[in-house]
Amino acid sequence: MKINKRKILITGGSGFIGSHLVRRLLELSNEIIILDNFSTGRFENLRGVEDRISNIIEGDIQNLKDIEEALDEVDIIFHYAADPYVKDSVYNPVNNFEINVMGTLNLLEVMRKVGIKQIVFASSGGTLYGDVKMDKIPTKEDVQFNPISPYGASKASCESYLSAYSSSYDFIVTSVRFANIYGPFSDHGVMYDFFHKLKQNKEQLEILGDGSQIKSYMYISDCIDATLIAAENTNTGFEAFNLGVERVASVNEIANLVVKEMNLKDVEYIYTGGERGWVGDVKRSSLSIEKIKSLGWKPKFTLKEGVRKYINWLKEHENY
């Protein structure tokens, strides 16, 4: 089913990934409604397209009335609103649960009551699968969940409810399990962290853990392309798609790329400790993307190209 000329609700539409999705869906002649409490998103992320958005509701997925207002005559929901901070979830797991799981359940219940059937859910690849055995890397979509952070557990719980609502109420569900997504409008993550640390100190860079952590890093426009292909190819039931790239990189390699793009030399790396950057950090995450590739998608940006574009954007937006 092509996603064009539809009425679409995007929860978390002012956030990093959500705001890019807003722009792409507007290009496809869709009518867009946003529900966002702006706790982590920014209105400035929508600058230049705000007049083309039908309705921006400053509301919360923990409030049923806000959801009911946002869902008026909507065809599809892209559910991106969440508490996105993995590290913080370790210290405040109840808050993370209430926003991510209860907020999602609230949305599903209002959908069920008003008769809306299709939802695309922003899930997480690395945190959902957690520490997997080497023979399960790259990790396919059918590997058992093994979250090691409350954030990962919240995404696993949400997917369980989404699967249940698909089976019980004939919902059409696309779960897109993201790798580490980066690019313009991202205000967290390892590249953002390194850039701002190096702006403060051009001679030393603190790296959480020992720098050996291996992750998949995906540029934002590739992520949006893959998301729409996944959604358009989910016609019944529940479908999950890993969204990432085949090439993984260590945190040390990311540091090297950022240092190079900032035209710095002889930077000393200072490591904080062991193989995890923080409690709940996945040591190695490599997602199998064979399923999304089978639909004709492939990434357009190499890691080097993507990092260059993002760092150049950060240079132009130093106060972001």
mmCIF file with all atom_site columns, C-alpha atoms in Angstrom, residues 58-130:
data_model
loop_
_atom_site.group_PDB
_atom_site.id
_atom_site.type_symbol
_atom_site.label_atom_id
_atom_site.label_alt_id
_atom_site.label_comp_id
_atom_site.label_asym_id
_atom_site.label_entity_id
_atom_site.label_seq_id
_atom_site.pdbx_PDB_ins_code
_atom_site.Cartn_x
_atom_site.Cartn_y
_atom_site.Cartn_z
_atom_site.occupancy
_atom_site.B_iso_or_equiv
_atom_site.pdbx_formal_charge
_atom_site.auth_seq_id
_atom_site.auth_comp_id
_atom_site.auth_asym_id
_atom_site.auth_atom_id
_atom_site.pdbx_PDB_model_num
ATOM 1  C CA . GLU A 1 58  ? 1.112   19.834 22.057 1.00 0.00 ? 58  GLU A CA 1
ATOM 2  C CA . GLY A 1 59  ? -0.061  16.823 23.983 1.00 0.00 ? 59  GLY A CA 1
ATOM 3  C CA . ASP A 1 60  ? 1.045   13.580 25.568 1.00 0.00 ? 60  ASP A CA 1
ATOM 4  C CA . ILE A 1 61  ? 0.606   9.895  24.806 1.00 0.00 ? 61  ILE A CA 1
ATOM 5  C CA . GLN A 1 62  ? -0.048  9.438  28.520 1.00 0.00 ? 62  GLN A CA 1
ATOM 6  C CA . ASN A 1 63  ? -3.223  11.519 28.132 1.00 0.00 ? 63  ASN A CA 1
ATOM 7  C CA . LEU A 1 64  ? -6.142  9.727  26.467 1.00 0.00 ? 64  LEU A CA 1
ATOM 8  C CA . LYS A 1 65  ? -7.923  12.959 25.526 1.00 0.00 ? 65  LYS A CA 1
ATOM 9  C CA . ASP A 1 66  ? -4.856  14.195 23.663 1.00 0.00 ? 66  ASP A CA 1
ATOM 10 C CA . ILE A 1 67  ? -4.690  10.914 21.750 1.00 0.00 ? 67  ILE A CA 1
ATOM 11 C CA . GLU A 1 68  ? -8.404  11.027 20.920 1.00 0.00 ? 68  GLU A CA 1
ATOM 12 C CA . GLU A 1 69  ? -8.033  14.544 19.514 1.00 0.00 ? 69  GLU A CA 1
ATOM 13 C CA . ALA A 1 70  ? -4.995  13.559 17.448 1.00 0.00 ? 70  ALA A CA 1
ATOM 14 C CA . LEU A 1 71  ? -6.593  10.423 15.976 1.00 0.00 ? 71  LEU A CA 1
ATOM 15 C CA . ASP A 1 72  ? -9.584  12.151 14.399 1.00 0.00 ? 72  ASP A CA 1
ATOM 16 C CA . GLU A 1 73  ? -10.142 10.506 10.974 1.00 0.00 ? 73  GLU A CA 1
ATOM 17 C CA . VAL A 1 74  ? -6.516  9.370  10.720 1.00 0.00 ? 74  VAL A CA 1
ATOM 18 C CA . ASP A 1 75  ? -5.553  6.560  8.291  1.00 0.00 ? 75  ASP A CA 1
ATOM 19 C CA . ILE A 1 76  ? -2.112  5.536  9.650  1.00 0.00 ? 76  ILE A CA 1
ATOM 20 C CA . ILE A 1 77  ? -0.084  6.210  12.799 1.00 0.00 ? 77  ILE A CA 1
ATOM 21 C CA . PHE A 1 78  ? 3.687   6.447  12.920 1.00 0.00 ? 78  PHE A CA 1
ATOM 22 C CA . HIS A 1 79  ? 4.408   6.036  16.622 1.00 0.00 ? 79  HIS A CA 1
ATOM 23 C CA . TYR A 1 80  ? 7.749   7.683  17.418 1.00 0.00 ? 80  TYR A CA 1
ATOM 24 C CA . ALA A 1 81  ? 7.005   9.333  20.768 1.00 0.00 ? 81  ALA A CA 1
ATOM 25 C CA . ALA A 1 82  ? 9.107   7.795  23.527 1.00 0.00 ? 82  ALA A CA 1
ATOM 26 C CA . ASP A 1 83  ? 11.577  8.358  26.316 1.00 0.00 ? 83  ASP A CA 1
ATOM 27 C CA . PRO A 1 84  ? 14.634  7.718  24.093 1.00 0.00 ? 84  PRO A CA 1
ATOM 28 C CA . TYR A 1 85  ? 17.495  7.714  26.577 1.00 0.00 ? 85  TYR A CA 1
ATOM 29 C CA . VAL A 1 86  ? 18.923  4.265  27.264 1.00 0.00 ? 86  VAL A CA 1
ATOM 30 C CA . LYS A 1 87  ? 21.296  5.424  30.007 1.00 0.00 ? 87  LYS A CA 1
ATOM 31 C CA . ASP A 1 88  ? 18.597  7.375  31.839 1.00 0.00 ? 88  ASP A CA 1
ATOM 32 C CA . SER A 1 89  ? 16.228  4.395  31.778 1.00 0.00 ? 89  SER A CA 1
ATOM 33 C CA . VAL A 1 90  ? 18.602  2.531  34.097 1.00 0.00 ? 90  VAL A CA 1
ATOM 34 C CA . TYR A 1 91  ? 18.177  5.203  36.755 1.00 0.00 ? 91  TYR A CA 1
ATOM 35 C CA . ASN A 1 92  ? 14.465  5.818  36.247 1.00 0.00 ? 92  ASN A CA 1
ATOM 36 C CA . PRO A 1 93  ? 12.932  2.613  34.857 1.00 0.00 ? 93  PRO A CA 1
ATOM 37 C CA . VAL A 1 94  ? 9.399   3.366  36.070 1.00 0.00 ? 94  VAL A CA 1
ATOM 38 C CA . ASN A 1 95  ? 9.275   6.663  34.210 1.00 0.00 ? 95  ASN A CA 1
ATOM 39 C CA . ASN A 1 96  ? 10.587  4.939  31.099 1.00 0.00 ? 96  ASN A CA 1
ATOM 40 C CA . PHE A 1 97  ? 7.923   2.244  31.421 1.00 0.00 ? 97  PHE A CA 1
ATOM 41 C CA . GLU A 1 98  ? 5.108   4.731  31.918 1.00 0.00 ? 98  GLU A CA 1
ATOM 42 C CA . ILE A 1 99  ? 6.038   6.757  28.845 1.00 0.00 ? 99  ILE A CA 1
ATOM 43 C CA . ASN A 1 100 ? 7.078   3.991  26.464 1.00 0.00 ? 100 ASN A CA 1
ATOM 44 C CA . VAL A 1 101 ? 4.853   1.065  27.416 1.00 0.00 ? 101 VAL A CA 1
ATOM 45 C CA . MET A 1 102 ? 1.794   2.683  28.961 1.00 0.00 ? 102 MET A CA 1
ATOM 46 C CA . GLY A 1 103 ? 1.884   5.476  26.384 1.00 0.00 ? 103 GLY A CA 1
ATOM 47 C CA . THR A 1 104 ? 1.917   2.900  23.591 1.00 0.00 ? 104 THR A CA 1
ATOM 48 C CA . LEU A 1 105 ? -0.879  0.903  25.217 1.00 0.00 ? 105 LEU A CA 1
ATOM 49 C CA . ASN A 1 106 ? -2.946  4.093  25.530 1.00 0.00 ? 106 ASN A CA 1
ATOM 50 C CA . LEU A 1 107 ? -2.474  4.736  21.827 1.00 0.00 ? 107 LEU A CA 1
ATOM 51 C CA . LEU A 1 108 ? -3.424  1.177  20.885 1.00 0.00 ? 108 LEU A CA 1
ATOM 52 C CA . GLU A 1 109 ? -6.571  1.303  23.011 1.00 0.00 ? 109 GLU A CA 1
ATOM 53 C CA . VAL A 1 110 ? -7.804  4.530  21.445 1.00 0.00 ? 110 VAL A CA 1
ATOM 54 C CA . MET A 1 111 ? -7.005  3.107  18.000 1.00 0.00 ? 111 MET A CA 1
ATOM 55 C CA . ARG A 1 112 ? -9.043  0.020  18.841 1.00 0.00 ? 112 ARG A CA 1
ATOM 56 C CA . LYS A 1 113 ? -12.010 2.075  20.037 1.00 0.00 ? 113 LYS A CA 1
ATOM 57 C CA . VAL A 1 114 ? -12.132 4.404  17.029 1.00 0.00 ? 114 VAL A CA 1
ATOM 58 C CA . GLY A 1 115 ? -11.387 1.700  14.450 1.00 0.00 ? 115 GLY A CA 1
ATOM 59 C CA . ILE A 1 116 ? -7.927  2.710  13.184 1.00 0.00 ? 116 ILE A CA 1
ATOM 60 C CA . LYS A 1 117 ? -5.964  -0.382 12.198 1.00 0.00 ? 117 LYS A CA 1
ATOM 61 C CA . GLN A 1 118 ? -2.521  0.546  10.822 1.00 0.00 ? 118 GLN A CA 1
ATOM 62 C CA . ILE A 1 119 ? 0.515   1.578  12.876 1.00 0.00 ? 119 ILE A CA 1
ATOM 63 C CA . VAL A 1 120 ? 4.256   1.850  12.270 1.00 0.00 ? 120 VAL A CA 1
ATOM 64 C CA . PHE A 1 121 ? 6.286   1.544  15.464 1.00 0.00 ? 121 PHE A CA 1
ATOM 65 C CA . ALA A 1 122 ? 9.768   2.936  16.060 1.00 0.00 ? 122 ALA A CA 1
ATOM 66 C CA . SER A 1 123 ? 11.536  0.085  17.835 1.00 0.00 ? 123 SER A CA 1
ATOM 67 C CA . SER A 1 124 ? 15.196  -0.591 18.590 1.00 0.00 ? 124 SER A CA 1
ATOM 68 C CA . GLY A 1 125 ? 17.519  -3.237 17.191 1.00 0.00 ? 125 GLY A CA 1
ATOM 69 C CA . GLY A 1 126 ? 20.478  -3.207 19.551 1.00 0.00 ? 126 GLY A CA 1
ATOM 70 C CA . THR A 1 127 ? 18.632  -2.708 22.834 1.00 0.00 ? 127 THR A CA 1
ATOM 71 C CA . LEU A 1 128 ? 15.858  -5.147 21.922 1.00 0.00 ? 128 LEU A CA 1
ATOM 72 C CA . TYR A 1 129 ? 18.166  -8.083 21.173 1.00 0.00 ? 129 TYR A CA 1
ATOM 73 C CA . GLY A 1 130 ? 20.721  -7.153 23.851 1.00 0.00 ? 130 GLY A CA 1
#
